[in-house]
Amino acid sequence: MRTLSRISIIIAIVIGLCSTLVIYFPHLLTAATSFIKPAIPTSTTVTTSQAITSSSSSAAAAAAAAASNTSQTTSTTMAANGSRRLLPRLIRQAVLAREQSEGAGAKVRRSIGTAQLRNLSPFLMLDHFSVSPGAGFPDHPHRGQETITYLLQGGIEHEDFAGNRGRLNPGDLQFMTAGRGIVHAEMPVQNEDGSPNVGLQLWVDLPKELKGCEPRYRDLRAEEVPVVKADEGRVTVKVISGVSQGVESVKDLAYTPVWLLDIEIQPGGRITQEVPEGWTAFAYTLEGDVLLGADEESGGERRLVPQYHNVVFQDAGQAVYASVDPGADKAARFVLVAGTPLDQPIVQYGPFVLTSKEEVYKAFMDYQTHSNGFERANGWQSEIGKSMLH
């Protein structure tokens, strides 16, 4: 009897611990149920070098491939004709980027960096900006991150305290590594028709060991970006960084590995875009409505995503499936971005992104005292930023 009583007590303690874990750590229950849920193979046929095509056969897909050496239980399945089928990246979250004021009179639609979507490692912020003449981003500092600026319309001039100065035109990009410290200005040009200057700016975290590196710039001109067509010309991909349909970008541009693809799909078009497994991935819709989610033949969840939304994909899966309804009245355009997540704390205050509060306090002190990377800020003032002075 005593033994039975002890067993009953032990069982009660275990049940109590499990209940506590479920209450305070519900994600453990989600992880457990997703682990035991069987994978459901589907029959869509794809390759890595062409867009997906609709299957006219009703044959079921072959059994799932053997488990990889990662935590994922299934990495690929085989279609009925023997082609490799990539597992889809399903949608985890979709966030509308609402317009807000930023800088000096500029308007931005921010998605990453808001309360809904903060610190999506390695990504810190994504702004879809619109800057008219008379507005802009005058002299300001950075430390601890990289910024990627992609100009879609108009022109933007930039200048920093090291004497670097230049201009971005439509389709151009600038990759800036702030490292241990930089002060610069980004200002719009005056367009003859008075139209605003529009683009994207993405902030990417630096690995802790590189936050003290020297600042640098790498410019990428529109004509340097490879362009690939897919799905009989209905899909156009600008391979800014990474690989698409077998075409590689021209060079590595950031310390933190990042893929950046500008994808346009005409009505009736579709694409299967591979993304590195385990990388954080999202899509931001610039124009039109695009279907994202599971591949069409699987019957899984697909979502029609309208303009100005940031769609974050689940970590599991190998490819993003995107298409536009044949009856759509216009094409859809979005950027697909993926990057290596960093296993480190993120402590950010304004333009300073470090890994501890002490480092952020030190960044403020260094900037104020013009030391430890900010020496050249002493007495410096950009020429392009003077137009903002009153």
Short mmCIF file of C-alpha atoms in Angstrom, two decimals:
data_model
loop_
_atom_site.label_atom_id
_atom_site.label_comp_id
_atom_site.label_asym_id
_atom_site.label_seq_id
_atom_site.Cartn_x
_atom_site.Cartn_y
_atom_site.Cartn_z
CA MET A 1 0.00 0.00 0.00
CA ARG A 2 2.83 2.33 0.88
CA THR A 3 4.39 1.70 -2.53
CA LEU A 4 1.11 2.42 -4.28
CA SER A 5 0.77 5.67 -2.33
CA ARG A 6 4.25 6.77 -3.35
CA ILE A 7 3.52 5.97 -7.00
CA SER A 8 0.28 7.98 -6.78
CA ILE A 9 2.16 10.95 -5.32
CA ILE A 10 4.83 10.80 -8.06
CA ILE A 11 2.16 10.64 -10.78
CA ALA A 12 0.36 13.62 -9.26
CA ILE A 13 3.62 15.65 -9.20
CA VAL A 14 4.39 14.82 -12.85
CA ILE A 15 0.85 15.78 -13.92
CA GLY A 16 1.16 19.03 -11.98
CA LEU A 17 4.48 19.90 -13.63
CA CYS A 18 3.08 19.17 -17.09
CA SER A 19 0.06 21.36 -16.41
CA THR A 20 2.30 24.20 -15.28
CA LEU A 21 4.44 23.94 -18.42
CA VAL A 22 1.37 24.02 -20.64
CA ILE A 23 -0.01 27.09 -18.83
CA TYR A 24 3.20 29.15 -18.73
CA PHE A 25 4.93 27.79 -21.83
CA PRO A 26 2.16 27.01 -24.34
CA HIS A 27 4.63 26.97 -27.23
CA LEU A 28 5.97 23.68 -25.84
CA LEU A 29 2.58 22.09 -26.40
CA THR A 30 2.50 23.50 -29.94
CA ALA A 31 5.96 22.14 -30.63
CA ALA A 32 5.00 18.74 -29.28
CA THR A 33 1.84 18.48 -31.37
CA SER A 34 3.64 19.65 -34.52
CA PHE A 35 6.32 17.04 -33.89
CA ILE A 36 3.90 14.13 -33.76
CA LYS A 37 1.65 15.34 -36.61
CA PRO A 38 2.43 13.29 -39.74
CA ALA A 39 3.60 15.05 -42.89
CA ILE A 40 1.11 14.91 -45.77
CA PRO A 41 2.78 14.47 -49.15
CA THR A 42 1.32 16.25 -52.16
CA SER A 43 1.66 15.95 -55.89
CA THR A 44 2.92 19.28 -57.24
CA THR A 45 5.93 18.91 -59.53
CA VAL A 46 8.65 21.56 -59.37
CA THR A 47 12.29 22.01 -60.20
CA THR A 48 14.72 24.59 -58.88
CA SER A 49 15.14 26.23 -62.29
CA GLN A 50 11.59 26.82 -63.50
CA ALA A 51 8.20 27.91 -62.21
CA ILE A 52 5.74 25.30 -60.97
CA THR A 53 3.26 23.88 -63.46
CA SER A 54 -0.23 22.62 -62.80
CA SER A 55 -0.48 18.86 -62.65
CA SER A 56 -3.04 17.29 -64.99
CA SER A 57 -2.62 13.94 -63.29
CA SER A 58 -4.50 12.88 -60.18
CA ALA A 59 -1.74 10.54 -59.07
CA ALA A 60 -0.64 11.02 -55.48
CA ALA A 61 2.91 12.07 -54.60
CA ALA A 62 5.41 9.43 -53.60
CA ALA A 63 6.38 8.85 -49.99
CA ALA A 64 8.35 11.52 -48.13
CA ALA A 65 12.13 11.46 -48.40
CA ALA A 66 14.20 10.20 -45.50
CA ALA A 67 14.68 12.51 -42.55
CA SER A 68 17.58 14.96 -42.86
CA ASN A 69 20.24 15.49 -40.22
CA THR A 70 18.34 18.53 -39.00
CA SER A 71 15.35 18.61 -36.66
CA GLN A 72 12.94 18.53 -39.59
CA THR A 73 11.42 15.09 -40.06
CA THR A 74 10.88 15.53 -43.82
CA SER A 75 12.80 17.70 -46.27
CA THR A 76 11.40 16.80 -49.69
CA THR A 77 8.82 14.62 -51.36
CA MET A 78 8.81 13.11 -54.82
CA ALA A 79 6.12 13.83 -57.39
CA ALA A 80 4.55 11.02 -59.35
CA ASN A 81 6.92 11.58 -62.28
CA GLY A 82 9.98 11.43 -60.04
CA SER A 83 10.67 15.18 -59.85
CA ARG A 84 11.70 16.67 -56.54
CA ARG A 85 8.98 18.63 -54.75
CA LEU A 86 10.02 21.27 -52.27
CA LEU A 87 8.17 21.63 -49.00
CA PRO A 88 6.43 25.02 -48.80
CA ARG A 89 7.16 27.78 -46.33
CA LEU A 90 3.73 28.39 -44.81
CA ILE A 91 2.62 31.80 -43.54
CA ARG A 92 3.24 32.50 -39.88
CA GLN A 93 2.07 36.12 -39.73
CA ALA A 94 0.92 38.94 -42.02
CA VAL A 95 1.26 42.58 -40.94
CA LEU A 96 -0.08 45.70 -42.66
CA ALA A 97 2.59 48.41 -42.90
CA ARG A 98 0.78 51.58 -41.85
CA GLU A 99 2.07 54.98 -42.93
CA GLN A 100 3.78 57.15 -40.31
CA SER A 101 6.12 60.13 -40.14
CA GLU A 102 9.86 59.62 -39.85
CA GLY A 103 13.00 61.74 -40.12
CA ALA A 104 12.29 65.32 -41.19
CA GLY A 105 8.98 65.31 -43.04
CA ALA A 106 9.39 61.87 -44.61
CA LYS A 107 6.62 59.27 -44.72
CA VAL A 108 7.32 55.58 -44.16
CA ARG A 109 5.32 52.37 -44.04
CA ARG A 110 7.09 50.37 -41.33
CA SER A 111 6.45 46.68 -40.79
CA ILE A 112 9.49 45.11 -39.14
CA GLY A 113 10.34 47.26 -36.13
CA THR A 114 6.76 47.84 -35.00
CA ALA A 115 5.09 46.34 -31.92
CA GLN A 116 3.52 43.68 -34.14
CA LEU A 117 6.78 42.58 -35.69
CA ARG A 118 9.87 43.45 -33.70
CA ASN A 119 13.40 42.09 -34.09
CA LEU A 120 12.83 39.36 -36.64
CA SER A 121 16.46 38.24 -36.42
CA PRO A 122 18.57 39.15 -38.24
CA PHE A 123 16.17 41.86 -39.45
CA LEU A 124 15.60 44.91 -37.26
CA MET A 125 13.49 47.25 -39.37
CA LEU A 126 11.88 47.55 -42.80
CA ASP A 127 10.68 50.94 -44.04
CA HIS A 128 8.88 51.57 -47.33
CA PHE A 129 9.70 55.27 -47.56
CA SER A 130 8.31 58.16 -49.59
CA VAL A 131 10.34 61.37 -49.38
CA SER A 132 9.45 64.61 -51.12
CA PRO A 133 11.89 67.49 -51.68
CA GLY A 134 12.22 69.51 -48.49
CA ALA A 135 11.98 66.36 -46.37
CA GLY A 136 14.63 63.73 -45.73
CA PHE A 137 17.01 62.18 -43.23
CA PRO A 138 19.64 64.79 -42.24
CA ASP A 139 22.83 64.04 -40.29
CA HIS A 140 22.38 61.09 -37.91
CA PRO A 141 24.55 58.31 -36.42
CA HIS A 142 24.51 54.51 -36.55
CA ARG A 143 26.36 51.76 -34.71
CA GLY A 144 26.08 47.97 -34.74
CA GLN A 145 24.00 47.27 -37.85
CA GLU A 146 23.92 47.22 -41.64
CA THR A 147 21.39 49.06 -43.78
CA ILE A 148 20.24 48.10 -47.27
CA THR A 149 18.61 50.88 -49.29
CA TYR A 150 16.76 49.94 -52.50
CA LEU A 151 15.50 52.86 -54.56
CA LEU A 152 12.31 52.25 -56.52
CA GLN A 153 11.52 55.74 -57.82
CA GLY A 154 13.28 59.11 -58.00
CA GLY A 155 16.71 59.70 -56.49
CA ILE A 156 18.43 59.80 -53.10
CA GLU A 157 21.77 61.43 -52.28
CA HIS A 158 23.94 60.26 -49.40
CA GLU A 159 26.98 61.69 -47.65
CA ASP A 160 28.96 60.65 -44.56
CA PHE A 161 31.64 62.02 -42.24
CA ALA A 162 34.37 59.98 -43.98
CA GLY A 163 33.92 61.93 -47.22
CA ASN A 164 31.84 59.31 -49.02
CA ARG A 165 29.14 60.81 -51.21
CA GLY A 166 26.93 59.53 -54.01
CA ARG A 167 23.49 59.15 -55.47
CA LEU A 168 21.05 56.29 -55.91
CA ASN A 169 18.82 56.17 -58.99
CA PRO A 170 15.84 53.85 -59.62
CA GLY A 171 16.89 50.23 -59.25
CA ASP A 172 20.15 51.07 -57.45
CA LEU A 173 21.06 49.75 -54.01
CA GLN A 174 23.40 50.76 -51.25
CA PHE A 175 24.68 48.34 -48.59
CA MET A 176 26.08 50.27 -45.63
CA THR A 177 27.86 48.69 -42.68
CA ALA A 178 27.76 51.02 -39.69
CA GLY A 179 30.09 48.85 -37.61
CA ARG A 180 31.69 50.78 -34.76
CA GLY A 181 30.15 54.04 -35.87
CA ILE A 182 29.16 56.30 -38.73
CA VAL A 183 27.35 59.62 -39.17
CA HIS A 184 25.66 60.30 -42.48
CA ALA A 185 22.75 62.00 -44.24
CA GLU A 186 20.25 60.71 -46.82
CA MET A 187 18.36 63.36 -48.77
CA PRO A 188 15.96 63.30 -51.74
CA VAL A 189 16.62 64.88 -55.12
CA GLN A 190 14.28 67.35 -56.79
CA ASN A 191 12.28 65.50 -59.47
CA GLU A 192 11.13 67.58 -62.43
CA ASP A 193 7.53 66.38 -62.08
CA GLY A 194 7.52 66.97 -58.32
CA SER A 195 6.97 63.28 -57.57
CA PRO A 196 8.27 61.77 -54.31
CA ASN A 197 11.33 59.57 -54.02
CA VAL A 198 10.31 56.05 -53.06
CA GLY A 199 12.27 53.05 -51.86
CA LEU A 200 12.89 50.44 -49.20
CA GLN A 201 15.36 50.50 -46.33
CA LEU A 202 16.12 47.32 -44.41
CA TRP A 203 18.15 47.22 -41.21
CA VAL A 204 20.11 44.02 -40.63
CA ASP A 205 21.78 43.10 -37.35
CA LEU A 206 25.52 42.47 -37.29
CA PRO A 207 27.03 39.49 -35.46
CA LYS A 208 28.37 40.60 -32.08
CA GLU A 209 31.98 40.05 -33.17
CA LEU A 210 31.53 42.41 -36.14
CA LYS A 211 29.78 45.28 -34.38
CA GLY A 212 33.19 46.90 -33.84
CA CYS A 213 34.31 46.66 -37.49
CA GLU A 214 35.16 49.66 -39.61
CA PRO A 215 32.22 51.18 -41.53
CA ARG A 216 31.98 50.54 -45.27
CA TYR A 217 29.76 51.05 -48.32
CA ARG A 218 29.00 48.81 -51.29
CA ASP A 219 26.86 50.25 -54.08
CA LEU A 220 25.03 48.01 -56.54
CA ARG A 221 23.77 49.65 -59.74
CA ALA A 222 20.56 48.57 -61.44
CA GLU A 223 22.42 47.36 -64.52
CA GLU A 224 24.55 45.03 -62.35
CA VAL A 225 21.52 43.11 -61.07
CA PRO A 226 20.84 39.87 -62.99
CA VAL A 227 17.25 39.48 -64.24
CA VAL A 228 15.70 36.06 -64.86
CA LYS A 229 12.39 35.14 -66.51
CA ALA A 230 10.27 32.16 -65.44
CA ASP A 231 6.92 30.54 -66.21
CA GLU A 232 7.01 31.39 -69.91
CA GLY A 233 7.80 35.03 -69.22
CA ARG A 234 4.98 35.61 -66.74
CA VAL A 235 7.46 35.97 -63.87
CA THR A 236 10.42 38.36 -63.65
CA VAL A 237 12.98 38.13 -60.86
CA LYS A 238 15.70 40.67 -60.13
CA VAL A 239 18.37 38.68 -58.31
CA ILE A 240 19.78 41.40 -56.08
CA SER A 241 21.36 39.01 -53.61
CA GLY A 242 21.08 35.23 -53.53
CA VAL A 243 19.94 32.70 -56.13
CA SER A 244 16.77 32.38 -58.21
CA GLN A 245 15.94 29.88 -60.92
CA GLY A 246 19.61 28.90 -61.13
CA VAL A 247 20.85 32.49 -61.52
CA GLU A 248 23.18 33.90 -58.84
CA SER A 249 23.67 37.49 -57.77
CA VAL A 250 26.89 39.17 -58.79
CA LYS A 251 28.55 39.54 -55.38
CA ASP A 252 28.21 39.28 -51.63
CA LEU A 253 27.17 42.61 -50.26
CA ALA A 254 26.54 42.23 -46.52
CA TYR A 255 28.44 40.69 -43.61
CA THR A 256 25.27 38.96 -42.44
CA PRO A 257 24.19 36.59 -45.26
CA VAL A 258 20.99 37.96 -46.82
CA TRP A 259 18.97 37.05 -49.91
CA LEU A 260 17.00 39.86 -51.57
CA LEU A 261 14.83 39.19 -54.63
CA ASP A 262 12.47 41.58 -56.43
CA ILE A 263 9.70 39.44 -57.98
CA GLU A 264 6.95 40.51 -60.38
CA ILE A 265 4.21 38.07 -61.42
CA GLN A 266 1.76 38.71 -64.24
CA PRO A 267 -1.85 37.40 -63.99
CA GLY A 268 -1.78 33.62 -64.31
CA GLY A 269 1.91 33.41 -63.44
CA ARG A 270 3.49 31.42 -60.63
CA ILE A 271 6.89 30.72 -59.15
CA THR A 272 8.52 28.38 -56.69
CA GLN A 273 11.41 30.20 -55.04
CA GLU A 274 13.81 28.23 -52.90
CA VAL A 275 15.08 29.82 -49.69
CA PRO A 276 17.85 28.45 -47.47
CA GLU A 277 16.49 26.11 -44.82
CA GLY A 278 16.53 27.55 -41.30
CA TRP A 279 16.81 31.15 -42.50
CA THR A 280 14.29 33.80 -41.48
CA ALA A 281 12.18 34.70 -44.53
CA PHE A 282 9.53 37.30 -45.33
CA ALA A 283 7.83 38.92 -48.32
CA TYR A 284 6.75 42.56 -48.58
CA THR A 285 4.09 43.36 -51.19
CA LEU A 286 4.78 46.46 -53.27
CA GLU A 287 1.96 46.21 -55.81
CA GLY A 288 -1.09 44.08 -56.55
CA ASP A 289 -2.40 40.96 -54.82
CA VAL A 290 -0.33 37.79 -54.57
CA LEU A 291 -1.24 34.27 -53.42
CA LEU A 292 1.27 32.92 -50.89
CA GLY A 293 1.43 29.82 -48.74
CA ALA A 294 1.13 26.16 -49.66
CA ASP A 295 1.69 24.92 -53.19
CA GLU A 296 -1.52 24.93 -55.22
CA GLU A 297 -1.90 21.17 -55.65
CA SER A 298 -1.52 20.26 -51.97
CA GLY A 299 -4.79 21.79 -50.85
CA GLY A 300 -2.99 23.51 -47.96
CA GLU A 301 -3.66 27.03 -46.76
CA ARG A 302 -2.99 29.78 -49.28
CA ARG A 303 -3.62 33.44 -48.60
CA LEU A 304 -4.35 36.35 -50.93
CA VAL A 305 -2.04 39.11 -49.71
CA PRO A 306 -2.75 42.69 -50.78
CA GLN A 307 -0.39 45.66 -51.18
CA TYR A 308 1.73 47.00 -48.29
CA HIS A 309 1.73 43.78 -46.23
CA ASN A 310 4.70 42.02 -44.70
CA VAL A 311 4.27 38.24 -44.72
CA VAL A 312 6.54 36.28 -42.37
CA PHE A 313 7.02 32.62 -43.23
CA GLN A 314 7.43 29.72 -40.87
CA ASP A 315 10.97 28.43 -40.38
CA ALA A 316 10.16 24.94 -41.66
CA GLY A 317 10.11 24.34 -45.40
CA GLN A 318 12.33 24.91 -48.39
CA ALA A 319 10.50 27.19 -50.83
CA VAL A 320 8.05 30.05 -51.13
CA TYR A 321 5.18 29.36 -53.53
CA ALA A 322 3.70 32.51 -55.10
CA SER A 323 1.13 33.06 -57.84
CA VAL A 324 -1.31 35.61 -59.23
CA ASP A 325 -4.86 34.72 -60.16
CA PRO A 326 -5.42 34.53 -63.94
CA GLY A 327 -8.37 36.89 -63.56
CA ALA A 328 -6.40 39.58 -61.71
CA ASP A 329 -6.54 43.03 -63.32
CA LYS A 330 -2.81 43.72 -62.81
CA ALA A 331 0.51 42.15 -61.90
CA ALA A 332 1.77 41.69 -58.35
CA ARG A 333 5.22 42.75 -57.19
CA PHE A 334 6.95 41.91 -53.93
CA VAL A 335 10.40 41.60 -52.44
CA LEU A 336 11.36 38.26 -50.93
CA VAL A 337 14.00 38.53 -48.22
CA ALA A 338 15.78 35.82 -46.22
CA GLY A 339 18.66 35.97 -43.77
CA THR A 340 20.64 33.94 -41.25
CA PRO A 341 19.14 34.35 -37.76
CA LEU A 342 21.66 35.42 -35.11
CA ASP A 343 21.73 33.77 -31.70
CA GLN A 344 22.37 36.91 -29.68
CA PRO A 345 20.44 39.51 -27.64
CA ILE A 346 19.17 42.64 -29.39
CA VAL A 347 19.29 45.86 -27.42
CA GLN A 348 18.33 48.81 -29.60
CA TYR A 349 17.83 52.47 -28.89
CA GLY A 350 17.25 54.54 -32.00
CA PRO A 351 20.16 54.10 -34.43
CA PHE A 352 22.32 52.11 -31.98
CA VAL A 353 21.93 48.31 -32.04
CA LEU A 354 24.06 46.36 -29.58
CA THR A 355 23.74 43.29 -27.34
CA SER A 356 23.56 44.89 -23.87
CA LYS A 357 22.31 48.07 -22.20
CA GLU A 358 25.86 48.93 -21.19
CA GLU A 359 26.97 48.89 -24.82
CA VAL A 360 24.08 51.18 -25.79
CA TYR A 361 25.00 53.64 -23.02
CA LYS A 362 28.59 53.55 -24.24
CA ALA A 363 27.46 54.25 -27.82
CA PHE A 364 25.64 57.39 -26.64
CA MET A 365 28.71 58.51 -24.71
CA ASP A 366 31.06 57.81 -27.63
CA TYR A 367 28.83 59.79 -29.99
CA GLN A 368 28.59 62.72 -27.59
CA THR A 369 32.34 62.77 -26.91
CA HIS A 370 33.39 62.01 -30.53
CA SER A 371 35.38 58.93 -29.56
CA ASN A 372 35.72 55.20 -30.32
CA GLY A 373 34.57 55.42 -33.91
CA PHE A 374 32.87 58.83 -33.87
CA GLU A 375 36.03 60.98 -33.91
CA ARG A 376 35.27 62.33 -37.40
CA ALA A 377 31.86 63.56 -36.27
CA ASN A 378 33.50 66.39 -34.32
CA GLY A 379 32.55 69.56 -36.17
CA TRP A 380 31.33 67.66 -39.25
CA GLN A 381 28.21 68.72 -41.10
CA SER A 382 26.98 67.26 -44.38
CA GLU A 383 26.53 69.52 -47.36
CA ILE A 384 23.33 67.79 -48.47
CA GLY A 385 21.81 68.11 -45.00
CA LYS A 386 22.24 71.88 -44.83
CA SER A 387 19.04 72.35 -46.83
CA MET A 388 17.14 71.21 -43.72
CA LEU A 389 18.61 73.94 -41.50
CA HIS A 390 16.41 76.91 -40.67
#
